[in-house]
mmCIF file of C-alpha atoms and ligand atoms in Angstrom:
data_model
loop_
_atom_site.group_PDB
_atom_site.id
_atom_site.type_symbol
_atom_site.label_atom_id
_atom_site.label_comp_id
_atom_site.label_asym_id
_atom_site.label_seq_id
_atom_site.Cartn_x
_atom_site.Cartn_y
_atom_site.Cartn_z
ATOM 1 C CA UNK A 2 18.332 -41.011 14.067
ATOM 2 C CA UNK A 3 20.398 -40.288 10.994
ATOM 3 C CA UNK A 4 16.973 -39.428 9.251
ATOM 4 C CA UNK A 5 16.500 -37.294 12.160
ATOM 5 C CA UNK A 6 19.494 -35.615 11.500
ATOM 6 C CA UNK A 7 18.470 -34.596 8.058
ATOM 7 C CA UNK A 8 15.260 -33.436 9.045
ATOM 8 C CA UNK A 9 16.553 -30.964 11.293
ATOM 9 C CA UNK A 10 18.952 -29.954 8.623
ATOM 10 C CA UNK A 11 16.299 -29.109 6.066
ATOM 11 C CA UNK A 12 14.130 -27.481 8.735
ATOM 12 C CA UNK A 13 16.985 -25.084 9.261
ATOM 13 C CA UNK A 14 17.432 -24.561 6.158
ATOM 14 C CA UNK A 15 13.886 -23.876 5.233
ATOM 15 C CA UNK A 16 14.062 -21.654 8.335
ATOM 16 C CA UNK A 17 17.361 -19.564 6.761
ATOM 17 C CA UNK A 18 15.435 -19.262 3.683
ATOM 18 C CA UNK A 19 12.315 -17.708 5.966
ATOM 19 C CA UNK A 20 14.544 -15.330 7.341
ATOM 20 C CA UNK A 21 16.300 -13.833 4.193
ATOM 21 C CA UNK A 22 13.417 -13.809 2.521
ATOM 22 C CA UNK A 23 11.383 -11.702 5.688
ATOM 23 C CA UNK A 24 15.093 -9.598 5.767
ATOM 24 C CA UNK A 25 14.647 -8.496 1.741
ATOM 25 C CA UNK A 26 10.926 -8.163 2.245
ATOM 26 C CA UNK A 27 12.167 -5.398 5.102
ATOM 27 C CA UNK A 28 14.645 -4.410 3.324
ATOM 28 C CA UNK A 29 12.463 -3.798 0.118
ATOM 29 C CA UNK A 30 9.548 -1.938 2.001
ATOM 30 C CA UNK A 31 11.339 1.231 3.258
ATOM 31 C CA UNK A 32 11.220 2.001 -0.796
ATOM 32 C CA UNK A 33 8.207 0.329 -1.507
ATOM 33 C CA UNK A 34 6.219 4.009 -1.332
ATOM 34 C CA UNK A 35 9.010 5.439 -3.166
ATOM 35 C CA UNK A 36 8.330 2.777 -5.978
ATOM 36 C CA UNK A 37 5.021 3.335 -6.678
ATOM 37 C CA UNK A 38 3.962 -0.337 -5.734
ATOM 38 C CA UNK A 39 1.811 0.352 -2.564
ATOM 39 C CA UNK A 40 -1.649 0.673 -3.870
ATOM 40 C CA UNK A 41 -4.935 0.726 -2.159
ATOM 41 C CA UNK A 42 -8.392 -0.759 -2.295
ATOM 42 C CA UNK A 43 -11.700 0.636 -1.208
ATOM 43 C CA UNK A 44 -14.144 -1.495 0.537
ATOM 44 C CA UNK A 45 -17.770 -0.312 0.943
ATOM 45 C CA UNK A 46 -19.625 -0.019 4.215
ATOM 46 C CA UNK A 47 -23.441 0.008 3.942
ATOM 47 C CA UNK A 48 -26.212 1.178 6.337
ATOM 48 C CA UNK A 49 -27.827 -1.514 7.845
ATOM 49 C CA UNK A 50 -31.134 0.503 7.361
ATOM 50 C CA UNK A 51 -30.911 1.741 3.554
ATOM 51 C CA UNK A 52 -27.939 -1.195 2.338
ATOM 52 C CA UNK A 53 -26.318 1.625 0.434
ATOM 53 C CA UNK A 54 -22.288 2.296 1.320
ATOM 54 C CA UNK A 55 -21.629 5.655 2.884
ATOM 55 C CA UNK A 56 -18.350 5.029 4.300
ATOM 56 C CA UNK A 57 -15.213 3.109 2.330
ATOM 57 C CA UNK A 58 -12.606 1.434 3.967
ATOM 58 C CA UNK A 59 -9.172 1.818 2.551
ATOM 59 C CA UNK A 60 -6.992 -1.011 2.934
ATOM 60 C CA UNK A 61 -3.287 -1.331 1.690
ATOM 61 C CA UNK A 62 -1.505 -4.022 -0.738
ATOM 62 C CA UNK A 63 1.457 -3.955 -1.829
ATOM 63 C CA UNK A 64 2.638 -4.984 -5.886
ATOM 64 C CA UNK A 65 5.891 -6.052 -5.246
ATOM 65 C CA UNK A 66 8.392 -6.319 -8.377
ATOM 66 C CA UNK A 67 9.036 -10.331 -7.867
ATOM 67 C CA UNK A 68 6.898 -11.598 -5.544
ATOM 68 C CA UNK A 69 3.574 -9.748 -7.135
ATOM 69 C CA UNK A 70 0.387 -8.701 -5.255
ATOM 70 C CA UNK A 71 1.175 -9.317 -1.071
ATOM 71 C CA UNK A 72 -1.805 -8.649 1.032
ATOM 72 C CA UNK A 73 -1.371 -6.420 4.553
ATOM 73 C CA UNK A 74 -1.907 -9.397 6.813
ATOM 74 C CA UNK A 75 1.646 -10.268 4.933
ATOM 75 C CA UNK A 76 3.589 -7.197 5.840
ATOM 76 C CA UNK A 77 1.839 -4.326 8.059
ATOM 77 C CA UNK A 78 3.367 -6.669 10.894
ATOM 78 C CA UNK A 79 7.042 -6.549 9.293
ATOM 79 C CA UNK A 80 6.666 -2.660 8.304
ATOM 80 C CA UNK A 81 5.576 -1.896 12.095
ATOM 81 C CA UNK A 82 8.718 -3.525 13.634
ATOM 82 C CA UNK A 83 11.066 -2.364 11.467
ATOM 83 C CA UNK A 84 9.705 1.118 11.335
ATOM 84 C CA UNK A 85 8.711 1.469 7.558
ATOM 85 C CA UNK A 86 4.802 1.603 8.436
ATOM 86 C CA UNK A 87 5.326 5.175 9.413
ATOM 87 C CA UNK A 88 6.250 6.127 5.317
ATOM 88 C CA UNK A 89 3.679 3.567 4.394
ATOM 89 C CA UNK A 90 0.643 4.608 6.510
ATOM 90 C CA UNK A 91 1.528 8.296 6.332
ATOM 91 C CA UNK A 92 1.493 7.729 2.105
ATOM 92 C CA UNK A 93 -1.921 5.536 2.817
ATOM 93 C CA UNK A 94 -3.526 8.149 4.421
ATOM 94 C CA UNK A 95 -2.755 11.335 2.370
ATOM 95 C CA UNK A 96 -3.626 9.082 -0.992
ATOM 96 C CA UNK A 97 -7.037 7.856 0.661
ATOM 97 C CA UNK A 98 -8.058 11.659 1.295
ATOM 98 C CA UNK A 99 -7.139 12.544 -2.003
ATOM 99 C CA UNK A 100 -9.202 9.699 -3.741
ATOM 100 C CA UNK A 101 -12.233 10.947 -1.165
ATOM 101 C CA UNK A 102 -11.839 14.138 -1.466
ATOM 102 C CA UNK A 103 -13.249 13.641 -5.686
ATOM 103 C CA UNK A 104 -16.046 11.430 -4.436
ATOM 104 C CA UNK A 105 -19.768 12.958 -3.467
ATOM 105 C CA UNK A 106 -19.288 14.691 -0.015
ATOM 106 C CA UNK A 107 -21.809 12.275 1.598
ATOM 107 C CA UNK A 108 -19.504 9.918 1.376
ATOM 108 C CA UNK A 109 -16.773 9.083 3.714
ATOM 109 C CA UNK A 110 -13.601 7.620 4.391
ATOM 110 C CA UNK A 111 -11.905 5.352 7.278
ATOM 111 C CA UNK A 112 -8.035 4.566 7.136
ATOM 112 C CA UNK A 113 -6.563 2.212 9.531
ATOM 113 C CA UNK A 114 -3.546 3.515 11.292
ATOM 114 C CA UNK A 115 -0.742 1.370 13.229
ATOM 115 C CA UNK A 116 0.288 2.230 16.963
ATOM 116 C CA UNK A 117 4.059 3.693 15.524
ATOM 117 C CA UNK A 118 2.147 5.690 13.259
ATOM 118 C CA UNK A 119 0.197 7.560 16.592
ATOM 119 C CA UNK A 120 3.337 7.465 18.378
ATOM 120 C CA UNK A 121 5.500 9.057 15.881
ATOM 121 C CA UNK A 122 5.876 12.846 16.824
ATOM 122 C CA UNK A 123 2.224 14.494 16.250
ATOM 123 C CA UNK A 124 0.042 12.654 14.902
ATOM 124 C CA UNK A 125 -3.197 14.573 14.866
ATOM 125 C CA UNK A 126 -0.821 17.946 13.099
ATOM 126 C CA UNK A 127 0.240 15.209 10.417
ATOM 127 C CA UNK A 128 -3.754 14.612 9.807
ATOM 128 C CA UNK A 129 -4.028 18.613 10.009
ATOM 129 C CA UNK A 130 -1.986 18.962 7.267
ATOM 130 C CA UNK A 131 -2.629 16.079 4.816
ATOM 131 C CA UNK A 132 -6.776 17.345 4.865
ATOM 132 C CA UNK A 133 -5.594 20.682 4.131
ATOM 133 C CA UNK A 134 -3.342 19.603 1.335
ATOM 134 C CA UNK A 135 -5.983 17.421 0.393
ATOM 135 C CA UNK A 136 -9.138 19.651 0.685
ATOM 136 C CA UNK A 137 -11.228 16.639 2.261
ATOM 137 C CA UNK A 138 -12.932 17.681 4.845
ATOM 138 C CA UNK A 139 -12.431 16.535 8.385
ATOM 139 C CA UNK A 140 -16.157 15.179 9.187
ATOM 140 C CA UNK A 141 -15.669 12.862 6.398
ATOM 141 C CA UNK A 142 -12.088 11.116 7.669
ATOM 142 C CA UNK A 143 -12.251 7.919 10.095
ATOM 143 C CA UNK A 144 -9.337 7.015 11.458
ATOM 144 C CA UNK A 145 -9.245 2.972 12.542
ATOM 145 C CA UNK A 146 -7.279 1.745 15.544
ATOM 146 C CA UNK A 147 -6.720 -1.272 17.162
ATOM 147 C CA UNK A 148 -5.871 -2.331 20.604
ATOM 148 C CA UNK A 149 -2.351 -2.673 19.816
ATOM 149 C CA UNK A 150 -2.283 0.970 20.331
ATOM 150 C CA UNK A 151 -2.774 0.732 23.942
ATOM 151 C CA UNK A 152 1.333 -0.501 24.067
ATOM 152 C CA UNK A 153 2.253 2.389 25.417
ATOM 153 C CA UNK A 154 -0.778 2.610 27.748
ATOM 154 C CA UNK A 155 -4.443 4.550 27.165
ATOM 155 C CA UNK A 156 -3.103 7.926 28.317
ATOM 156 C CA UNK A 157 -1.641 8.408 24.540
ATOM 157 C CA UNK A 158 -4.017 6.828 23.059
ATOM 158 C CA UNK A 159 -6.923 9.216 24.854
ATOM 159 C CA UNK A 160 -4.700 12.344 24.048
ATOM 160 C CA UNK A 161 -4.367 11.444 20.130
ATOM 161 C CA UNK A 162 -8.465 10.947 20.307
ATOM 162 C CA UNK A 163 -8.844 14.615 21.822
ATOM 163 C CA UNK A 164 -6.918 16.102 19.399
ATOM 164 C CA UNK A 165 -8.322 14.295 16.268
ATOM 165 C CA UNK A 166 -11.975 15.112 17.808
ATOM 166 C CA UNK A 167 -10.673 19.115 17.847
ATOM 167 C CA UNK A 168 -10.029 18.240 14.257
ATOM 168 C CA UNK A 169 -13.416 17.098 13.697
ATOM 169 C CA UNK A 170 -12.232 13.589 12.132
ATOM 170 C CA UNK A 171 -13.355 11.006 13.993
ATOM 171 C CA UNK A 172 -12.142 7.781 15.578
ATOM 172 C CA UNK A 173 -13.198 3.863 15.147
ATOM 173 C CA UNK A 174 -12.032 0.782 17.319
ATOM 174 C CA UNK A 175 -11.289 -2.047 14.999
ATOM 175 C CA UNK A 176 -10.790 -5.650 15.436
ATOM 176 C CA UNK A 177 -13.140 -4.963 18.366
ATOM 177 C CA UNK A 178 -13.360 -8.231 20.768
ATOM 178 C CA UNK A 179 -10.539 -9.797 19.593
ATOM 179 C CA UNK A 180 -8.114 -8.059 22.685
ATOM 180 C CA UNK A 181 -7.962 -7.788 26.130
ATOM 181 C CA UNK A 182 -8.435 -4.859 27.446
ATOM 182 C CA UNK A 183 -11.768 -3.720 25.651
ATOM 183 C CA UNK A 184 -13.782 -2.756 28.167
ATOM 184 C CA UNK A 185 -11.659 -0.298 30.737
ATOM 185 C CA UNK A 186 -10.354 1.274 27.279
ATOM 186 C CA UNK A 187 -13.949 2.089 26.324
ATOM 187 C CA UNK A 188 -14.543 3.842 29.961
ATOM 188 C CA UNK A 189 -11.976 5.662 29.226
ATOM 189 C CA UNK A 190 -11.572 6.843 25.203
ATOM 190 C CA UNK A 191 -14.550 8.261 23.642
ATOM 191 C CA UNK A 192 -14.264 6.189 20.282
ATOM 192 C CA UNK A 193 -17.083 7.415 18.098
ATOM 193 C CA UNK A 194 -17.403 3.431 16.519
ATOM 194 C CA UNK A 195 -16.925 0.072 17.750
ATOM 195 C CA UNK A 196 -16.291 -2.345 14.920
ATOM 196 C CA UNK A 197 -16.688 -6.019 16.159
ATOM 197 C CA UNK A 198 -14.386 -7.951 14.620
ATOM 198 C CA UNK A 199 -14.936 -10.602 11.822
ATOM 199 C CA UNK A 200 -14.684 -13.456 13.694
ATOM 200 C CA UNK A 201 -17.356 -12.876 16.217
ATOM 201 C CA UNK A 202 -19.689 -12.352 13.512
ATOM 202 C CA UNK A 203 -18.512 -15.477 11.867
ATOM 203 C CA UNK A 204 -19.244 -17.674 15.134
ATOM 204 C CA UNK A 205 -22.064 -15.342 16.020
ATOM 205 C CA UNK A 206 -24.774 -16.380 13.798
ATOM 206 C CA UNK A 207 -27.090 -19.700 15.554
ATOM 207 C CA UNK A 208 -24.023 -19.898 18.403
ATOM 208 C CA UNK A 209 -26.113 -18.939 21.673
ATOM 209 C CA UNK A 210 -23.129 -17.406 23.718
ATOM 210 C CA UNK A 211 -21.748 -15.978 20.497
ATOM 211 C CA UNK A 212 -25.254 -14.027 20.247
ATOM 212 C CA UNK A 213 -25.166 -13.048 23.556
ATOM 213 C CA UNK A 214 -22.151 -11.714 22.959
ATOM 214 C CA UNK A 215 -22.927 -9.599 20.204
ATOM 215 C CA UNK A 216 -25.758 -8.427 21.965
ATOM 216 C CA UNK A 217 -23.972 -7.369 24.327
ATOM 217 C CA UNK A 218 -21.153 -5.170 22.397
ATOM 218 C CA UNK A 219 -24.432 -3.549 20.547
ATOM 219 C CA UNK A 220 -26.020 -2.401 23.947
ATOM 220 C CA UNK A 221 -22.551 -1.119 25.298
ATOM 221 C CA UNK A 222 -22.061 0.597 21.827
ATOM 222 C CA UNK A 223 -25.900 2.530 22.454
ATOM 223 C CA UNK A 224 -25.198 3.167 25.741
ATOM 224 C CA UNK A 225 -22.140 5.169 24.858
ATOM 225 C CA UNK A 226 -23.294 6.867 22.045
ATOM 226 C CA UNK A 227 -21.130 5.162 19.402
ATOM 227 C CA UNK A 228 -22.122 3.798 15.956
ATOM 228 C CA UNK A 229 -21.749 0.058 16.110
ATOM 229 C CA UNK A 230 -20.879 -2.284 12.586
ATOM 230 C CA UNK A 231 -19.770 -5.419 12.453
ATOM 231 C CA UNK A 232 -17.170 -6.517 9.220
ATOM 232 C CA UNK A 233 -16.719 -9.765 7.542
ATOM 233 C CA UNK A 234 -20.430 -10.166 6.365
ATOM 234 C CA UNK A 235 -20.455 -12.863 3.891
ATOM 235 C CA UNK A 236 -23.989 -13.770 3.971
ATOM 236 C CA UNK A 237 -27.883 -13.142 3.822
ATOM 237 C CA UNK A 238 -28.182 -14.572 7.053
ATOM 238 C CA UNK A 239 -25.271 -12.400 8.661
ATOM 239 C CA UNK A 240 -26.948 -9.218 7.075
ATOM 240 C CA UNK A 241 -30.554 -10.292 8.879
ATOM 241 C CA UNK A 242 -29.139 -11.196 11.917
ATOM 242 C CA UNK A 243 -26.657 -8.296 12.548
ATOM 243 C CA UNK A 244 -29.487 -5.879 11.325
ATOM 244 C CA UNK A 245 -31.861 -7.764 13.602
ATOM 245 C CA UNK A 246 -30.063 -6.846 16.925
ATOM 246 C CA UNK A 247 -29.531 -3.288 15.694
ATOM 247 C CA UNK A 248 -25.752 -3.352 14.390
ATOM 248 C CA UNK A 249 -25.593 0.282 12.289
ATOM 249 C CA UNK A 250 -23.547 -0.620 9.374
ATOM 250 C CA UNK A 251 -22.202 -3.776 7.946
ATOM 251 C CA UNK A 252 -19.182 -4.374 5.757
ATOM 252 C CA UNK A 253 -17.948 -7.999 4.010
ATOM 253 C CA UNK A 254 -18.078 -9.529 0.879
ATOM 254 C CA UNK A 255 -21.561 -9.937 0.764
ATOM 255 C CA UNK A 256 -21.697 -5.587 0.589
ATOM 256 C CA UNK A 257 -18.616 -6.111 -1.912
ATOM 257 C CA UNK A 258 -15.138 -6.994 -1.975
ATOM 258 C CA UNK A 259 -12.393 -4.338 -1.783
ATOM 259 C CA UNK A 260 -12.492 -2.208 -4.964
ATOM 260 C CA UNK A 261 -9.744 -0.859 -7.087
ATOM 261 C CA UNK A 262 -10.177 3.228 -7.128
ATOM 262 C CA UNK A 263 -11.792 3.134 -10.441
ATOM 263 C CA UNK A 264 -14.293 0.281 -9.650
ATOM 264 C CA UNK A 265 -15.037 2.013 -6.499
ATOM 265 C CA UNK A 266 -15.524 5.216 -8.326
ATOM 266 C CA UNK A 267 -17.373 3.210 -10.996
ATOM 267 C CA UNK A 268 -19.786 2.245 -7.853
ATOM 268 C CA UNK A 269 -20.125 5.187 -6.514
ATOM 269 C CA UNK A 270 -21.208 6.438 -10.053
ATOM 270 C CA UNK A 271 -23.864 4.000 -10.273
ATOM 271 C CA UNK A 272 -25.162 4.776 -6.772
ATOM 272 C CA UNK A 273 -24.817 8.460 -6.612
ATOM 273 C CA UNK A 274 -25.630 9.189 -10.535
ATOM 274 C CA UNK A 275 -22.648 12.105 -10.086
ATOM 275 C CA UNK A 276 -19.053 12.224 -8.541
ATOM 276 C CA UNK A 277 -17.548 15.847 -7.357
ATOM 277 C CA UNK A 278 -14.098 15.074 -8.565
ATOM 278 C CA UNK A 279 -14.613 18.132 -10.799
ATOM 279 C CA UNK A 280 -15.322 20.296 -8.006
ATOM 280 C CA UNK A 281 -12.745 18.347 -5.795
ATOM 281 C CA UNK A 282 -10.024 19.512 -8.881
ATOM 282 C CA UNK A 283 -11.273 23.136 -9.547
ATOM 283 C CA UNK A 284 -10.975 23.891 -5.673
ATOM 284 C CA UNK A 285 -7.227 21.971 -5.085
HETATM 285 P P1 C2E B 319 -9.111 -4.688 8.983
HETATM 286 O O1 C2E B 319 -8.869 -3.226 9.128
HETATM 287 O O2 C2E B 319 -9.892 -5.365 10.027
HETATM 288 O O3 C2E B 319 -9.795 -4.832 7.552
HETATM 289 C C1 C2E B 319 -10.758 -5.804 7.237
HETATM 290 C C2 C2E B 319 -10.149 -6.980 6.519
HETATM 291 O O4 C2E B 319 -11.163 -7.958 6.296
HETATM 292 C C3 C2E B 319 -9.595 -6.659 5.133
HETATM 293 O O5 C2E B 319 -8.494 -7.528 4.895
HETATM 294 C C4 C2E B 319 -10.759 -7.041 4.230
HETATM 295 O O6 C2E B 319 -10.367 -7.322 2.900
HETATM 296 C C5 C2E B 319 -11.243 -8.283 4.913
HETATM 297 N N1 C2E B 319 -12.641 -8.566 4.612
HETATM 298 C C6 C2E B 319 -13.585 -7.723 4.161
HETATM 299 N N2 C2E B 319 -14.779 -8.307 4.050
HETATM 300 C C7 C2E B 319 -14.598 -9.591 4.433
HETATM 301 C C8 C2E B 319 -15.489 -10.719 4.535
HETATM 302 O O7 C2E B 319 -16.684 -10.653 4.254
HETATM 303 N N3 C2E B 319 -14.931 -11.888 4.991
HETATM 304 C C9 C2E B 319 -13.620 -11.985 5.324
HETATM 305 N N4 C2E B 319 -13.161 -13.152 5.748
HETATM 306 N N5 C2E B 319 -12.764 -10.938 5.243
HETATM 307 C C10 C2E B 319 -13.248 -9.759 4.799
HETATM 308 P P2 C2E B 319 -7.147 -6.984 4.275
HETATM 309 O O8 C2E B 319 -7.423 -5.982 3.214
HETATM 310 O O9 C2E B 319 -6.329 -8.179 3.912
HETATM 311 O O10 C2E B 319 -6.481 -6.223 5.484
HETATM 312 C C11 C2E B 319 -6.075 -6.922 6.625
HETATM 313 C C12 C2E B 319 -5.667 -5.980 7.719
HETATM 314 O O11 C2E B 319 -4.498 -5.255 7.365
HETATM 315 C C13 C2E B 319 -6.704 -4.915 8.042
HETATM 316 O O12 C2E B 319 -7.708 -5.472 8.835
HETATM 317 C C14 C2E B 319 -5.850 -3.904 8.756
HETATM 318 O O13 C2E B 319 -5.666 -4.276 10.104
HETATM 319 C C15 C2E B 319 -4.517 -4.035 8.038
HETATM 320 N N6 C2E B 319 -4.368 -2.918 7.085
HETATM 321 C C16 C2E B 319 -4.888 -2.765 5.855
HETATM 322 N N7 C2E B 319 -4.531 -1.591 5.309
HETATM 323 C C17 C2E B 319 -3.778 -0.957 6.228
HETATM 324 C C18 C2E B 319 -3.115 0.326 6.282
HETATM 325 O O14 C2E B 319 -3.169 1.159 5.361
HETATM 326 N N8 C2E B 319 -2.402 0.614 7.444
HETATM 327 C C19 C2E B 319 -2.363 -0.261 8.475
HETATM 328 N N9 C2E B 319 -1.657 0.088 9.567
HETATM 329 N N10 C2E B 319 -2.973 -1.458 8.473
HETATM 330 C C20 C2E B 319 -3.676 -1.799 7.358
HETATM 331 MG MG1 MG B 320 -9.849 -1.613 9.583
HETATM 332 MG MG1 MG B 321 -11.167 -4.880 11.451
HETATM 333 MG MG1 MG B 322 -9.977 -7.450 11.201
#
């Protein structure tokens, strides 16, 4: 018992220490853009058919002063609650553009954006004016959503997806078959991707149900009209099987990791023999 005692002690203490530490790490990200220490990577999507990337993903991390490099998984959570995703995301997205914008035009874009972020006043006008400030053109943004946007019911959700398809950018569902309410939201919102989440593909390949599964999100994905690709594909094996039932694109570490801007540019260099960030430059 008096062990007990102490146990509970140091669990609350461990649980203080938890707390201050998520309270600075709040604290410290409504400067973090400010600061210069959000950064992004660009992960390459490839065409199942050719294997070359024609879409990168950007994804966010965060260099912070003490604590060094923190992934998203470690604060996109913490920045949504608190508020400081819409200064994040909104930086995320105009500094993706701009990197696309000085790549080949073939090449495209997606940015994930968090459910404040489409909440916060008007969304699609924001995405207006950072490709005009940018000069990327509209066909070549992808904006990723999750079902956490569906908080506030589809009706938003559906309006935000009108308005970005006036725009001409169009609009992925990510994480796909990980929520709850996948199907009645795809009735309803013409996404122009589904991207099934990692961890179906992970159990997917020799599982039977998992394959039927996957099957299945493929055929729904054709019979709307949307591109289907699958992320988190690590292997050989992943590649044959996803490309085998007739997933479009595929993106994991087996395409390549996330890439710092210059080794993505570095890739794209090798791939495309040319880059238009002169072009990109002379026309800004
Ligand atoms: P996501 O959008 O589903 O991005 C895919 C995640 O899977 C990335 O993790 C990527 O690095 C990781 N990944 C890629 N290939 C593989 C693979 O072959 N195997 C495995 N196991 N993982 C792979 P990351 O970069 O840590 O990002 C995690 C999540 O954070 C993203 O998931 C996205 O939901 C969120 N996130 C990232 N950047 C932003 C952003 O700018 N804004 C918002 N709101 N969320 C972001
Ligand atoms: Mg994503
Ligand atoms: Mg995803
Ligand atoms: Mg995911």
């Amino acid at each position: 018992k008096a062990g007990g005692k102490d146990q509970v002690k140091l669990a609350s203490s461990e649980d203080g220490a938890a707390f201050a530490l998520r309270k600075q790490l709040e604290l410290d990200l409504w400067n973090a853009v400010e600061k210069e220490e959000m950064f992004l990577e660009y992960q390459p999507v490839a065409s199942a058919r050719t294997g070359e990337p024609f879409l990168f993903e950007a994804l966010v991390r965060w260099r912070h002063p003490r604590l060094g490099v923190i992934p998203p998984a470690d604060f996109i959570d913490l920045a949504e609650q608190s508020g400081s995703i819409v200064g994040i995301g909104g930086w995320a997205l105009a500094a993706a553009c701009r990197e696309a914008a000085g790549w080949p035009a073939e090449l495209r874009i997606a940015v994930n954006i968090s459910p404040r972020q489409l909440e916060a006043g008007d969304f699609p006008a924001w995405v207006a004016a950072v490709l005009e400030e940018t000069g990327l053109a509209p066909g070549r943004l992808e904006v990723e959503i999750t079902e956490s946007a569906y908080r506030g019911g589809l009706e938003p959700v559906a309006a935000v997806v009108a308005d970005l398809h006036t725009l001409g950018v169009t609009v992925a569902m990510d994480d796909f078959g990980t929520g709850y309410s996948s199907l009645s939201s795809l009735q309803r919102i013409p996404f122009d991707k589904l991207k099934i989440d990692q961890s179906l593909v992970v159990r997917g390949h020799g599982d039977k149900r998992a394959v039927s599964v996957l099957r299945s999100i493929v055929t729904i994905g054709r019979a709307l009209g949307m591109h289907v690709t699958a992320e988190g594909v690590e292997t050989a094996e992943h590649e044959a099987f996803l490309r085998g039932i007739g997933v479009d694109s595929l993106q994991g570490f087996y395409f390549g990791p996330p890439l710092s801007a210059k080794q993505a540019m570095g890739l794209i260099k090798e791939r495309f023999g040319r880059n238009d960030r002169d072009r990109a430059s002379s026309v800004a």
